[in-house]
Short mmCIF file of C-alpha atoms in Angstrom, two decimals:
data_model
loop_
_atom_site.label_atom_id
_atom_site.label_comp_id
_atom_site.label_asym_id
_atom_site.label_seq_id
_atom_site.Cartn_x
_atom_site.Cartn_y
_atom_site.Cartn_z
CA UNK A 1 -18.22 65.52 40.82
CA UNK A 2 -19.38 61.81 40.23
CA UNK A 3 -19.11 60.84 36.67
CA UNK A 4 -22.30 58.69 34.87
CA UNK A 5 -19.40 56.57 33.21
CA UNK A 6 -16.21 55.59 34.80
CA UNK A 7 -12.84 56.84 33.06
CA UNK A 8 -11.11 54.42 31.14
CA UNK A 9 -7.23 53.50 32.68
CA UNK A 10 -4.77 55.96 30.94
CA UNK A 11 -7.01 58.08 27.97
CA UNK A 12 -7.56 61.46 28.32
CA UNK A 13 -11.16 61.76 28.42
CA UNK A 14 -13.71 64.67 27.86
CA UNK A 15 -16.15 64.96 31.05
CA UNK A 16 -19.12 67.05 31.33
CA UNK A 17 -21.05 68.03 34.44
CA UNK A 18 -23.33 70.26 36.32
CA UNK A 19 -22.70 72.12 39.59
CA UNK A 20 -25.87 74.35 40.74
CA UNK A 21 -27.39 74.46 37.35
CA UNK A 22 -23.83 75.73 35.70
CA UNK A 23 -22.28 73.04 33.21
CA UNK A 24 -18.81 72.52 32.90
CA UNK A 25 -16.73 70.56 30.94
CA UNK A 26 -13.00 69.77 31.07
CA UNK A 27 -10.31 66.78 29.99
CA UNK A 28 -10.05 64.12 33.06
CA UNK A 29 -7.40 61.04 33.01
CA UNK A 30 -7.44 58.23 35.28
CA UNK A 31 -3.57 57.28 35.55
CA UNK A 32 -2.78 53.87 36.34
CA UNK A 33 0.83 53.49 37.20
CA UNK A 34 1.49 49.93 37.23
CA UNK A 35 0.91 47.78 33.75
CA UNK A 36 -1.07 44.83 34.30
CA UNK A 37 -2.90 41.95 32.28
CA UNK A 38 -6.75 42.60 32.17
CA UNK A 39 -7.60 39.47 30.30
CA UNK A 40 -6.10 36.46 28.81
CA UNK A 41 -8.63 34.91 26.30
CA UNK A 42 -8.27 32.03 23.44
CA UNK A 43 -9.83 33.42 20.75
CA UNK A 44 -9.81 29.89 18.50
CA UNK A 45 -7.97 26.63 19.27
CA UNK A 46 -4.48 27.61 18.25
CA UNK A 47 -4.49 31.29 19.53
CA UNK A 48 -4.39 33.21 22.50
CA UNK A 49 -5.09 36.65 23.24
CA UNK A 50 -3.43 38.95 26.07
CA UNK A 51 -5.00 42.55 26.93
CA UNK A 52 -2.93 44.90 28.71
CA UNK A 53 -4.45 48.36 30.70
CA UNK A 54 -1.84 50.28 28.61
CA UNK A 55 -0.12 50.28 25.45
CA UNK A 56 2.75 48.03 25.47
CA UNK A 57 5.97 48.53 24.34
CA UNK A 58 6.11 45.18 21.99
CA UNK A 59 6.96 44.86 18.22
CA UNK A 60 4.05 44.73 16.06
CA UNK A 61 5.01 41.12 14.98
CA UNK A 62 7.40 38.40 17.07
CA UNK A 63 9.01 35.45 15.98
CA UNK A 64 8.79 32.25 17.99
CA UNK A 65 12.38 32.96 19.36
CA UNK A 66 11.44 36.34 20.37
CA UNK A 67 7.91 35.24 21.89
CA UNK A 68 10.38 31.97 23.76
CA UNK A 69 11.92 34.69 25.71
CA UNK A 70 8.24 36.32 26.94
CA UNK A 71 5.84 33.84 27.03
CA UNK A 72 5.58 29.71 28.29
CA UNK A 73 2.68 27.79 28.33
CA UNK A 74 2.09 24.52 30.07
CA UNK A 75 -0.94 22.38 30.08
CA UNK A 76 -1.42 21.49 33.92
CA UNK A 77 -2.06 17.81 34.52
CA UNK A 78 -0.02 16.54 31.62
CA UNK A 79 3.09 19.37 31.19
CA UNK A 80 2.64 19.67 27.86
CA UNK A 81 4.59 22.68 26.61
CA UNK A 82 3.65 24.41 23.76
CA UNK A 83 5.62 26.56 21.29
CA UNK A 84 4.77 29.62 19.72
CA UNK A 85 4.85 30.17 15.83
CA UNK A 86 4.02 34.36 16.05
CA UNK A 87 2.94 37.05 18.11
CA UNK A 88 1.33 40.20 16.83
CA UNK A 89 0.48 43.42 18.38
CA UNK A 90 -3.14 45.16 17.92
CA UNK A 91 -3.39 48.64 16.73
CA UNK A 92 -4.29 50.10 19.40
CA UNK A 93 -1.47 48.22 21.77
CA UNK A 94 -3.00 47.08 24.40
CA UNK A 95 -3.60 43.47 23.59
CA UNK A 96 -0.94 40.74 22.07
CA UNK A 97 -2.11 37.49 19.84
CA UNK A 98 -0.15 34.63 20.17
CA UNK A 99 -0.31 31.90 17.55
CA UNK A 100 0.76 28.35 18.47
CA UNK A 101 2.87 25.93 16.33
CA UNK A 102 1.20 22.86 18.12
CA UNK A 103 -1.82 21.49 16.21
CA UNK A 104 -3.10 20.42 19.51
CA UNK A 105 -5.90 22.58 20.57
CA UNK A 106 -6.04 24.81 23.68
CA UNK A 107 -8.74 23.48 25.85
CA UNK A 108 -8.55 23.31 29.65
CA UNK A 109 -6.16 24.83 32.22
CA UNK A 110 -2.79 25.70 31.26
CA UNK A 111 0.01 27.78 33.33
CA UNK A 112 0.76 30.73 31.55
CA UNK A 113 4.27 32.73 32.33
CA UNK A 114 4.94 36.14 31.09
CA UNK A 115 7.91 38.22 31.54
CA UNK A 116 9.75 41.42 30.30
CA UNK A 117 7.23 42.97 29.16
CA UNK A 118 7.54 46.85 29.43
CA UNK A 119 4.38 49.75 28.64
CA UNK A 120 5.30 52.53 26.68
CA UNK A 121 5.30 55.03 29.68
CA UNK A 122 8.29 52.62 30.91
CA UNK A 123 6.62 50.98 33.54
CA UNK A 124 7.21 47.02 33.54
CA UNK A 125 4.83 44.21 34.22
CA UNK A 126 5.01 42.50 37.54
CA UNK A 127 6.34 38.85 36.01
CA UNK A 128 2.70 37.03 35.26
CA UNK A 129 3.14 33.44 36.46
CA UNK A 130 -1.03 32.35 36.43
CA UNK A 131 -3.15 29.23 35.87
CA UNK A 132 -5.51 30.37 32.85
CA UNK A 133 -8.68 28.82 31.79
CA UNK A 134 -9.16 28.16 27.92
CA UNK A 135 -12.55 26.95 26.32
CA UNK A 136 -12.81 24.36 24.08
CA UNK A 137 -13.14 25.87 20.17
CA UNK A 138 -16.22 24.45 18.72
CA UNK A 139 -16.22 27.10 15.97
CA UNK A 140 -15.23 25.99 12.40
CA UNK A 141 -12.88 27.89 10.68
CA UNK A 142 -14.18 30.18 7.83
CA UNK A 143 -12.43 30.88 4.32
CA UNK A 144 -11.63 34.90 4.92
CA UNK A 145 -10.34 35.25 1.17
CA UNK A 146 -9.42 33.38 -1.91
CA UNK A 147 -6.48 34.50 -4.54
CA UNK A 148 -5.85 32.78 -7.68
CA UNK A 149 -2.00 32.69 -7.67
CA UNK A 150 -1.58 31.24 -10.92
CA UNK A 151 -3.46 29.08 -13.31
CA UNK A 152 -2.40 25.53 -10.90
CA UNK A 153 -2.42 27.13 -8.10
CA UNK A 154 -5.15 29.07 -5.27
CA UNK A 155 -4.07 30.56 -2.28
CA UNK A 156 -7.00 30.55 0.63
CA UNK A 157 -6.94 32.21 3.84
CA UNK A 158 -8.87 31.13 6.75
CA UNK A 159 -10.34 32.67 9.65
CA UNK A 160 -7.82 30.94 12.24
CA UNK A 161 -4.85 28.23 11.66
CA UNK A 162 -5.94 24.98 9.82
CA UNK A 163 -3.66 22.17 10.04
CA UNK A 164 -4.44 19.18 7.70
CA UNK A 165 -3.11 15.27 9.02
CA UNK A 166 -1.65 15.38 5.25
CA UNK A 167 0.31 17.81 3.71
CA UNK A 168 -2.21 19.11 1.32
CA UNK A 169 -6.26 20.03 1.35
CA UNK A 170 -8.79 18.67 -1.38
CA UNK A 171 -11.32 20.76 -2.74
CA UNK A 172 -14.54 19.64 -4.18
CA UNK A 173 -15.80 21.44 -7.21
CA UNK A 174 -19.76 22.34 -7.65
CA UNK A 175 -20.33 19.45 -9.91
CA UNK A 176 -18.85 17.16 -7.34
CA UNK A 177 -15.41 16.16 -8.87
CA UNK A 178 -12.67 16.43 -5.96
CA UNK A 179 -9.16 18.19 -7.05
#
């Protein structure tokens, strides 16, 4: 039986098909035994996401010390080593977002090493040691939320990590005065 759409890996799917005018349906799963990385993408200048073909056994969040045991990222050509700030597992457990400590934006070709990751089914990821290309981030961060903490303190959350050359950010009111 040929299906109109390919089955997703390791996901039970209801399939419907017709043989000699008779309609049938049932559950089918295309099992992939080996845990694999399907994609690595930079979602902005300070973060990248590793996508897997199945659910991975990683904590919901990881500290920089834990990330250093799993990931290493080095810029090819100048050997700039990047430290990590935090890691976050997606709700579907099939992707993992890594935030860099570095104020240098990702751009160009890097050597990415990943080791010690297991799928929920117990299969280990073959050590990943490959070159990845990150496109230059040209999208400006946007304000996601503003929270009034006190009468003199406001918490602003941006869509991506934001770094300043000084220790504060200025705000311009509608009347043009700077705070």
